[in-house]
C-alpha cells in the first residue's frame, strides 16, 4: 500500500494481497474507486456490487468487507481517500454529514481520483487496519479488458517521478480533491442542506485574494497562505473562490501565469526566461501546461508572434 498526505487527508493506492478485504472499519470517511477489478461489498447490513465507473463513499465506523473479481493475471487495485470528519465538517460549515448513498455512478469523479493519485506518484508506508502490499507499486492504468477510456492515469503524467512532487502539484491536487468532495456530497448525500458559512461570491475577502493573486505571478501560491490571509479555512476558501470565479485559486492563478507567459513570449523573451520568471519548476513544466492550455508549444507560439 502506498500513501500520500494531502491537507490532513490520506490518498492511497491499495492492492490487497488476499484479493479483497476482511471485515474492518475506519475512523475516517473512505472514498474509493477501483483501478482494476470489480468487487462485491458488504457494508454494515447491506451488500452491493461496485463497477469500474462507480465511486464508493463510506461513513466513519461503518463495517466493510469485500470480495473481488479481476481479469486473468491482474491484481485487484483501488485508490482510496481517507478523509477525517473534521475536514468534511470544515467543508460544509457544520457537523460532518453522513453519506446516504454508499455507491454512486460517477465516471468523472473516478477520473479525478485516478488523476490525483497519478499526479502524486503515490509512495508511502503501510496503513494500520488495511491489508497492504508492502513496497509493491501498482500501475494506475487498467488492463485492456477493464479500461473505460480513463485519462489522467500515472502513465499519462510524464515528469512526475516518485521523488519529484512539487508544491504546485500538491496545490492543484488539493484543490481538485476539494471539488471532488463537494460534488460527491451532491451525489451521495442529496438530502444534506449544506450551510454556507459566508462569504458570498462578492465578499471583500475573495476580492482581496484575487488582488493578491494578480499582484504576484512569479510563483505558485500556497493555499494555506491565501486562506490564512483571508481568515478562512482552506476548504472554505476553495469553495467560496470557486463560486465567485468558476475555478479554485491555484487553477485561476495558473491560467493568469500562462496568459502572462503569452504576453512575454510575444515580446520575444526566451521560453526558459519566461518559465523561470513565472515560477515554473523548469522549462518542461511550463511547456506542458502551456501546450495543454493553448494547443501550441511555447516555442512555436513565440516564433509566429515575433
mmCIF file of N, CA, C and O in Angstrom, residues 84-161:
data_model
loop_
_atom_site.group_PDB
_atom_site.id
_atom_site.type_symbol
_atom_site.label_atom_id
_atom_site.label_comp_id
_atom_site.label_asym_id
_atom_site.label_seq_id
_atom_site.Cartn_x
_atom_site.Cartn_y
_atom_site.Cartn_z
ATOM 1 N N UNK A 84 -10.724 12.656 7.308
ATOM 2 C CA UNK A 84 -11.191 12.772 8.693
ATOM 3 C C UNK A 84 -12.482 13.581 8.782
ATOM 4 O O UNK A 84 -12.716 14.491 7.964
ATOM 5 N N UNK A 85 -13.326 13.304 9.766
ATOM 6 C CA UNK A 85 -14.599 14.023 9.887
ATOM 7 C C UNK A 85 -14.439 15.530 9.996
ATOM 8 O O UNK A 85 -15.265 16.280 9.454
ATOM 9 N N UNK A 86 -13.391 16.014 10.658
ATOM 10 C CA UNK A 86 -13.254 17.460 10.816
ATOM 11 C C UNK A 86 -12.990 18.155 9.481
ATOM 12 O O UNK A 86 -13.374 19.309 9.285
ATOM 13 N N UNK A 87 -12.348 17.460 8.537
ATOM 14 C CA UNK A 87 -12.122 18.049 7.218
ATOM 15 C C UNK A 87 -13.446 18.224 6.487
ATOM 16 O O UNK A 87 -13.719 19.278 5.891
ATOM 17 N N UNK A 88 -14.306 17.212 6.552
ATOM 18 C CA UNK A 88 -15.609 17.310 5.890
ATOM 19 C C UNK A 88 -16.496 18.326 6.603
ATOM 20 O O UNK A 88 -17.245 19.070 5.961
ATOM 21 N N UNK A 89 -16.387 18.384 7.924
ATOM 22 C CA UNK A 89 -17.148 19.382 8.669
ATOM 23 C C UNK A 89 -16.759 20.801 8.283
ATOM 24 O O UNK A 89 -17.617 21.679 8.141
ATOM 25 N N UNK A 90 -15.449 21.033 8.094
ATOM 26 C CA UNK A 90 -14.993 22.364 7.679
ATOM 27 C C UNK A 90 -15.511 22.718 6.294
ATOM 28 O O UNK A 90 -15.819 23.882 6.014
ATOM 29 N N UNK A 91 -15.644 21.721 5.439
ATOM 30 C CA UNK A 91 -16.101 21.970 4.072
ATOM 31 C C UNK A 91 -17.572 22.367 4.039
ATOM 32 O O UNK A 91 -17.972 23.248 3.268
ATOM 33 N N UNK A 92 -18.403 21.727 4.866
ATOM 34 C CA UNK A 92 -19.840 22.014 4.839
ATOM 35 C C UNK A 92 -20.231 23.099 5.835
ATOM 36 O O UNK A 92 -21.364 23.574 5.831
ATOM 37 N N UNK A 93 -19.293 23.498 6.691
ATOM 38 C CA UNK A 93 -19.585 24.549 7.650
ATOM 39 C C UNK A 93 -20.505 24.126 8.763
ATOM 40 O O UNK A 93 -21.348 24.901 9.234
ATOM 41 N N UNK A 94 -20.376 22.891 9.215
ATOM 42 C CA UNK A 94 -21.230 22.394 10.282
ATOM 43 C C UNK A 94 -20.823 21.003 10.682
ATOM 44 O O UNK A 94 -19.719 20.545 10.381
ATOM 45 N N UNK A 95 -21.703 20.265 11.370
ATOM 46 C CA UNK A 95 -21.381 18.891 11.758
ATOM 47 C C UNK A 95 -21.101 18.032 10.534
ATOM 48 O O UNK A 95 -21.757 18.196 9.495
ATOM 49 N N UNK A 96 -20.155 17.111 10.630
ATOM 50 C CA UNK A 96 -19.868 16.235 9.479
ATOM 51 C C UNK A 96 -21.113 15.443 9.100
ATOM 52 O O UNK A 96 -21.765 14.841 9.956
ATOM 53 N N UNK A 97 -21.471 15.429 7.824
ATOM 54 C CA UNK A 97 -22.683 14.722 7.389
ATOM 55 C C UNK A 97 -22.420 13.243 7.184
ATOM 56 O O UNK A 97 -21.276 12.784 7.197
ATOM 57 N N UNK A 98 -23.485 12.490 6.981
ATOM 58 C CA UNK A 98 -23.390 11.091 6.581
ATOM 59 C C UNK A 98 -23.693 10.977 5.093
ATOM 60 O O UNK A 98 -24.610 11.633 4.582
ATOM 61 N N UNK A 99 -22.935 10.125 4.408
ATOM 62 C CA UNK A 99 -23.283 9.766 3.040
ATOM 63 C C UNK A 99 -24.425 8.763 3.106
ATOM 64 O O UNK A 99 -24.306 7.725 3.746
ATOM 65 N N UNK A 100 -25.540 9.080 2.442
ATOM 66 C CA UNK A 100 -26.690 8.183 2.451
ATOM 67 C C UNK A 100 -26.630 7.170 1.321
ATOM 68 O O UNK A 100 -27.306 6.142 1.374
ATOM 69 N N UNK A 101 -25.856 7.449 0.276
ATOM 70 C CA UNK A 101 -25.682 6.525 -0.846
ATOM 71 C C UNK A 101 -24.231 6.054 -0.851
ATOM 72 O O UNK A 101 -23.334 6.819 -1.193
ATOM 73 N N UNK A 102 -23.972 4.800 -0.473
ATOM 74 C CA UNK A 102 -22.584 4.341 -0.376
ATOM 75 C C UNK A 102 -21.894 4.129 -1.707
ATOM 76 O O UNK A 102 -20.670 4.024 -1.760
ATOM 77 N N UNK A 103 -22.659 4.045 -2.794
ATOM 78 C CA UNK A 103 -22.046 3.863 -4.115
ATOM 79 C C UNK A 103 -22.834 4.689 -5.121
ATOM 80 O O UNK A 103 -24.065 4.687 -5.122
ATOM 81 N N UNK A 104 -22.098 5.460 -5.951
ATOM 82 C CA UNK A 104 -22.730 6.287 -6.976
ATOM 83 C C UNK A 104 -21.983 6.101 -8.284
ATOM 84 O O UNK A 104 -20.764 5.888 -8.302
ATOM 85 N N UNK A 105 -22.717 6.145 -9.385
ATOM 86 C CA UNK A 105 -22.094 6.071 -10.709
ATOM 87 C C UNK A 105 -21.591 7.460 -11.067
ATOM 88 O O UNK A 105 -22.374 8.377 -11.273
ATOM 89 N N UNK A 106 -20.276 7.628 -11.135
ATOM 90 C CA UNK A 106 -19.682 8.957 -11.335
ATOM 91 C C UNK A 106 -18.337 8.822 -12.051
ATOM 92 O O UNK A 106 -17.279 8.963 -11.439
ATOM 93 N N UNK A 107 -18.357 8.544 -13.368
ATOM 94 C CA UNK A 107 -17.099 8.344 -14.091
ATOM 95 C C UNK A 107 -16.139 9.525 -14.011
ATOM 96 O O UNK A 107 -14.930 9.343 -13.922
ATOM 97 N N UNK A 108 -16.677 10.755 -14.012
ATOM 98 C CA UNK A 108 -15.788 11.924 -13.969
ATOM 99 C C UNK A 108 -15.075 12.034 -12.627
ATOM 100 O O UNK A 108 -13.891 12.377 -12.570
ATOM 101 N N UNK A 109 -15.794 11.754 -11.544
ATOM 102 C CA UNK A 109 -15.143 11.804 -10.232
ATOM 103 C C UNK A 109 -14.106 10.697 -10.118
ATOM 104 O O UNK A 109 -13.043 10.888 -9.516
ATOM 105 N N UNK A 110 -14.411 9.540 -10.688
ATOM 106 C CA UNK A 110 -13.422 8.459 -10.697
ATOM 107 C C UNK A 110 -12.149 8.899 -11.404
ATOM 108 O O UNK A 110 -11.035 8.661 -10.928
ATOM 109 N N UNK A 111 -12.315 9.550 -12.556
ATOM 110 C CA UNK A 111 -11.138 10.016 -13.285
ATOM 111 C C UNK A 111 -10.334 11.014 -12.466
ATOM 112 O O UNK A 111 -9.102 11.010 -12.486
ATOM 113 N N UNK A 112 -11.027 11.883 -11.731
ATOM 114 C CA UNK A 112 -10.315 12.873 -10.914
ATOM 115 C C UNK A 112 -9.491 12.208 -9.822
ATOM 116 O O UNK A 112 -8.365 12.622 -9.538
ATOM 117 N N UNK A 113 -10.040 11.186 -9.178
ATOM 118 C CA UNK A 113 -9.287 10.497 -8.127
ATOM 119 C C UNK A 113 -8.095 9.752 -8.706
ATOM 120 O O UNK A 113 -6.996 9.753 -8.130
ATOM 121 N N UNK A 114 -8.276 9.107 -9.867
ATOM 122 C CA UNK A 114 -7.147 8.451 -10.518
ATOM 123 C C UNK A 114 -6.090 9.468 -10.921
ATOM 124 O O UNK A 114 -4.887 9.233 -10.774
ATOM 125 N N UNK A 115 -6.539 10.613 -11.423
ATOM 126 C CA UNK A 115 -5.597 11.645 -11.843
ATOM 127 C C UNK A 115 -4.810 12.178 -10.639
ATOM 128 O O UNK A 115 -3.611 12.422 -10.722
ATOM 129 N N UNK A 116 -5.500 12.365 -9.511
ATOM 130 C CA UNK A 116 -4.815 12.851 -8.308
ATOM 131 C C UNK A 116 -3.743 11.869 -7.854
ATOM 132 O O UNK A 116 -2.618 12.257 -7.531
ATOM 133 N N UNK A 117 -4.093 10.588 -7.830
ATOM 134 C CA UNK A 117 -3.111 9.584 -7.419
ATOM 135 C C UNK A 117 -1.953 9.533 -8.400
ATOM 136 O O UNK A 117 -0.786 9.386 -8.008
ATOM 137 N N UNK A 118 -2.244 9.658 -9.691
ATOM 138 C CA UNK A 118 -1.188 9.654 -10.689
ATOM 139 C C UNK A 118 -0.277 10.855 -10.550
ATOM 140 O O UNK A 118 0.942 10.750 -10.669
ATOM 141 N N UNK A 119 -0.851 12.030 -10.296
ATOM 142 C CA UNK A 119 -0.039 13.235 -10.154
ATOM 143 C C UNK A 119 0.878 13.148 -8.948
ATOM 144 O O UNK A 119 2.010 13.631 -8.972
ATOM 145 N N UNK A 120 0.380 12.563 -7.886
ATOM 146 C CA UNK A 120 1.202 12.465 -6.686
ATOM 147 C C UNK A 120 2.244 11.368 -6.795
ATOM 148 O O UNK A 120 3.148 11.299 -5.963
ATOM 149 N N UNK A 121 2.134 10.501 -7.805
ATOM 150 C CA UNK A 121 3.037 9.359 -7.946
ATOM 151 C C UNK A 121 3.194 8.686 -6.588
ATOM 152 O O UNK A 121 4.258 8.654 -5.980
ATOM 153 N N UNK A 122 2.099 8.165 -6.095
ATOM 154 C CA UNK A 122 1.956 7.789 -4.696
ATOM 155 C C UNK A 122 3.075 6.875 -4.222
ATOM 156 O O UNK A 122 3.386 5.867 -4.834
ATOM 157 N N UNK A 123 3.679 7.252 -3.118
ATOM 158 C CA UNK A 123 4.625 6.407 -2.397
ATOM 159 C C UNK A 123 4.163 6.350 -0.955
ATOM 160 O O UNK A 123 3.251 7.067 -0.561
ATOM 161 N N UNK A 124 4.782 5.553 -0.128
ATOM 162 C CA UNK A 124 4.414 5.625 1.271
ATOM 163 C C UNK A 124 4.611 4.343 2.027
ATOM 164 O O UNK A 124 5.378 3.480 1.645
ATOM 165 N N UNK A 125 3.849 4.250 3.118
ATOM 166 C CA UNK A 125 4.025 3.172 4.074
ATOM 167 C C UNK A 125 2.718 2.459 4.283
ATOM 168 O O UNK A 125 1.653 2.932 3.901
ATOM 169 N N UNK A 126 2.775 1.296 4.916
ATOM 170 C CA UNK A 126 1.569 0.551 5.211
ATOM 171 C C UNK A 126 0.721 1.301 6.224
ATOM 172 O O UNK A 126 1.217 1.930 7.135
ATOM 173 N N UNK A 127 -0.564 1.220 6.034
ATOM 174 C CA UNK A 127 -1.514 1.903 6.905
ATOM 175 C C UNK A 127 -2.187 0.863 7.801
ATOM 176 O O UNK A 127 -2.747 -0.105 7.320
ATOM 177 N N UNK A 128 -2.178 1.051 9.146
ATOM 178 C CA UNK A 128 -2.816 0.091 10.028
ATOM 179 C C UNK A 128 -4.294 -0.065 9.685
ATOM 180 O O UNK A 128 -4.976 0.894 9.360
ATOM 181 N N UNK A 129 -4.760 -1.303 9.756
ATOM 182 C CA UNK A 129 -6.164 -1.564 9.529
ATOM 183 C C UNK A 129 -6.511 -1.871 8.091
ATOM 184 O O UNK A 129 -7.640 -2.205 7.785
ATOM 185 N N UNK A 130 -5.547 -1.740 7.182
ATOM 186 C CA UNK A 130 -5.786 -2.062 5.779
ATOM 187 C C UNK A 130 -4.731 -3.055 5.345
ATOM 188 O O UNK A 130 -3.549 -2.875 5.581
ATOM 189 N N UNK A 131 -5.154 -4.114 4.700
ATOM 190 C CA UNK A 131 -4.188 -5.084 4.198
ATOM 191 C C UNK A 131 -3.489 -4.498 2.993
ATOM 192 O O UNK A 131 -4.102 -4.276 1.960
ATOM 193 N N UNK A 132 -2.224 -4.233 3.118
ATOM 194 C CA UNK A 132 -1.490 -3.598 2.047
ATOM 195 C C UNK A 132 -0.618 -4.571 1.307
ATOM 196 O O UNK A 132 -0.620 -5.769 1.551
ATOM 197 N N UNK A 133 0.183 -3.990 0.382
ATOM 198 C CA UNK A 133 1.022 -4.832 -0.453
ATOM 199 C C UNK A 133 2.490 -4.479 -0.303
ATOM 200 O O UNK A 133 3.263 -4.597 -1.230
ATOM 201 N N UNK A 134 2.852 -3.971 0.857
ATOM 202 C CA UNK A 134 4.252 -3.671 1.104
ATOM 203 C C UNK A 134 4.777 -2.623 0.166
ATOM 204 O O UNK A 134 4.187 -1.577 -0.002
ATOM 205 N N UNK A 135 5.919 -2.908 -0.468
ATOM 206 C CA UNK A 135 6.552 -1.929 -1.331
ATOM 207 C C UNK A 135 6.133 -2.069 -2.790
ATOM 208 O O UNK A 135 6.679 -1.401 -3.652
ATOM 209 N N UNK A 136 5.183 -2.944 -3.083
ATOM 210 C CA UNK A 136 4.725 -3.099 -4.460
ATOM 211 C C UNK A 136 4.074 -1.802 -4.927
ATOM 212 O O UNK A 136 3.320 -1.176 -4.192
ATOM 213 N N UNK A 137 4.380 -1.374 -6.154
ATOM 214 C CA UNK A 137 3.819 -0.140 -6.688
ATOM 215 C C UNK A 137 2.928 -0.447 -7.866
ATOM 216 O O UNK A 137 3.405 -0.602 -8.979
ATOM 217 N N UNK A 138 1.610 -0.547 -7.644
ATOM 218 C CA UNK A 138 0.722 -0.899 -8.739
ATOM 219 C C UNK A 138 0.616 0.230 -9.746
ATOM 220 O O UNK A 138 0.689 1.390 -9.409
ATOM 221 N N UNK A 139 0.395 -0.148 -11.007
ATOM 222 C CA UNK A 139 0.166 0.844 -12.046
ATOM 223 C C UNK A 139 -1.237 1.403 -11.903
ATOM 224 O O UNK A 139 -2.152 0.720 -11.490
ATOM 225 N N UNK A 140 -1.415 2.676 -12.256
ATOM 226 C CA UNK A 140 -2.735 3.278 -12.232
ATOM 227 C C UNK A 140 -3.405 3.220 -13.597
ATOM 228 O O UNK A 140 -4.346 3.940 -13.868
ATOM 229 N N UNK A 141 -2.921 2.344 -14.456
ATOM 230 C CA UNK A 141 -3.600 2.100 -15.729
ATOM 231 C C UNK A 141 -4.280 0.753 -15.660
ATOM 232 O O UNK A 141 -3.732 -0.208 -15.135
ATOM 233 N N UNK A 142 -5.507 0.697 -16.184
ATOM 234 C CA UNK A 142 -6.246 -0.552 -16.133
ATOM 235 C C UNK A 142 -5.761 -1.526 -17.195
ATOM 236 O O UNK A 142 -5.271 -1.121 -18.232
ATOM 237 N N UNK A 143 -5.932 -2.831 -16.942
ATOM 238 C CA UNK A 143 -5.713 -3.800 -18.017
ATOM 239 C C UNK A 143 -6.648 -3.497 -19.178
ATOM 240 O O UNK A 143 -7.718 -2.923 -18.995
ATOM 241 N N UNK A 144 -6.245 -3.888 -20.393
ATOM 242 C CA UNK A 144 -7.019 -3.538 -21.587
ATOM 243 C C UNK A 144 -8.476 -3.968 -21.474
ATOM 244 O O UNK A 144 -9.383 -3.267 -21.897
ATOM 245 N N UNK A 145 -8.721 -5.130 -20.870
ATOM 246 C CA UNK A 145 -10.087 -5.642 -20.789
ATOM 247 C C UNK A 145 -10.937 -4.873 -19.803
ATOM 248 O O UNK A 145 -12.137 -5.028 -19.764
ATOM 249 N N UNK A 146 -10.314 -4.015 -18.967
ATOM 250 C CA UNK A 146 -11.051 -3.286 -17.946
ATOM 251 C C UNK A 146 -11.156 -1.797 -18.246
ATOM 252 O O UNK A 146 -11.752 -1.066 -17.484
ATOM 253 N N UNK A 147 -10.546 -1.331 -19.301
ATOM 254 C CA UNK A 147 -10.444 0.108 -19.500
ATOM 255 C C UNK A 147 -11.807 0.714 -19.841
ATOM 256 O O UNK A 147 -12.618 0.137 -20.539
ATOM 257 N N UNK A 148 -11.996 1.941 -19.334
ATOM 258 C CA UNK A 148 -13.208 2.691 -19.638
ATOM 259 C C UNK A 148 -12.859 4.021 -20.285
ATOM 260 O O UNK A 148 -13.586 4.997 -20.161
ATOM 261 N N UNK A 149 -11.718 4.094 -20.960
ATOM 262 C CA UNK A 149 -11.324 5.341 -21.584
ATOM 263 C C UNK A 149 -10.870 6.379 -20.587
ATOM 264 O O UNK A 149 -11.021 7.581 -20.799
ATOM 265 N N UNK A 150 -10.342 5.956 -19.449
ATOM 266 C CA UNK A 150 -9.939 6.882 -18.402
ATOM 267 C C UNK A 150 -8.640 7.561 -18.782
ATOM 268 O O UNK A 150 -7.681 6.904 -19.176
ATOM 269 N N UNK A 151 -8.603 8.884 -18.652
ATOM 270 C CA UNK A 151 -7.355 9.623 -18.864
ATOM 271 C C UNK A 151 -6.860 10.122 -17.524
ATOM 272 O O UNK A 151 -7.586 10.125 -16.544
ATOM 273 N N UNK A 152 -5.603 10.576 -17.487
ATOM 274 C CA UNK A 152 -5.070 11.115 -16.256
ATOM 275 C C UNK A 152 -4.477 10.080 -15.344
ATOM 276 O O UNK A 152 -4.303 10.322 -14.167
ATOM 277 N N UNK A 153 -4.183 8.905 -15.834
ATOM 278 C CA UNK A 153 -3.535 7.901 -15.006
ATOM 279 C C UNK A 153 -2.049 8.157 -14.960
ATOM 280 O O UNK A 153 -1.541 9.070 -15.568
ATOM 281 N N UNK A 154 -1.329 7.364 -14.177
ATOM 282 C CA UNK A 154 0.086 7.630 -13.954
ATOM 283 C C UNK A 154 0.873 7.687 -15.246
ATOM 284 O O UNK A 154 1.762 8.512 -15.413
ATOM 285 N N UNK A 155 0.543 6.806 -16.201
ATOM 286 C CA UNK A 155 1.310 6.765 -17.429
ATOM 287 C C UNK A 155 1.073 7.995 -18.300
ATOM 288 O O UNK A 155 1.829 8.257 -19.221
ATOM 289 N N UNK A 156 -0.007 8.755 -18.017
ATOM 290 C CA UNK A 156 -0.298 9.945 -18.804
ATOM 291 C C UNK A 156 0.319 11.199 -18.219
ATOM 292 O O UNK A 156 0.072 12.297 -18.691
ATOM 293 N N UNK A 157 1.097 11.080 -17.157
ATOM 294 C CA UNK A 157 1.624 12.236 -16.467
ATOM 295 C C UNK A 157 3.137 12.177 -16.429
ATOM 296 O O UNK A 157 3.745 11.917 -15.398
ATOM 297 N N UNK A 158 3.809 12.422 -17.552
ATOM 298 C CA UNK A 158 5.261 12.324 -17.585
ATOM 299 C C UNK A 158 5.912 13.375 -16.717
ATOM 300 O O UNK A 158 5.384 14.454 -16.500
ATOM 301 N N UNK A 159 7.099 13.040 -16.224
ATOM 302 C CA UNK A 159 7.883 14.007 -15.486
ATOM 303 C C UNK A 159 7.584 14.080 -14.011
ATOM 304 O O UNK A 159 8.161 14.879 -13.300
ATOM 305 N N UNK A 160 6.635 13.285 -13.514
ATOM 306 C CA UNK A 160 6.315 13.301 -12.097
ATOM 307 C C UNK A 160 6.890 12.056 -11.441
ATOM 308 O O UNK A 160 6.188 11.095 -11.184
ATOM 309 N N UNK A 161 8.193 12.078 -11.191
ATOM 310 C CA UNK A 161 8.843 10.934 -10.574
ATOM 311 C C UNK A 161 8.419 10.770 -9.137
ATOM 312 O O UNK A 161 7.801 11.636 -8.534
#
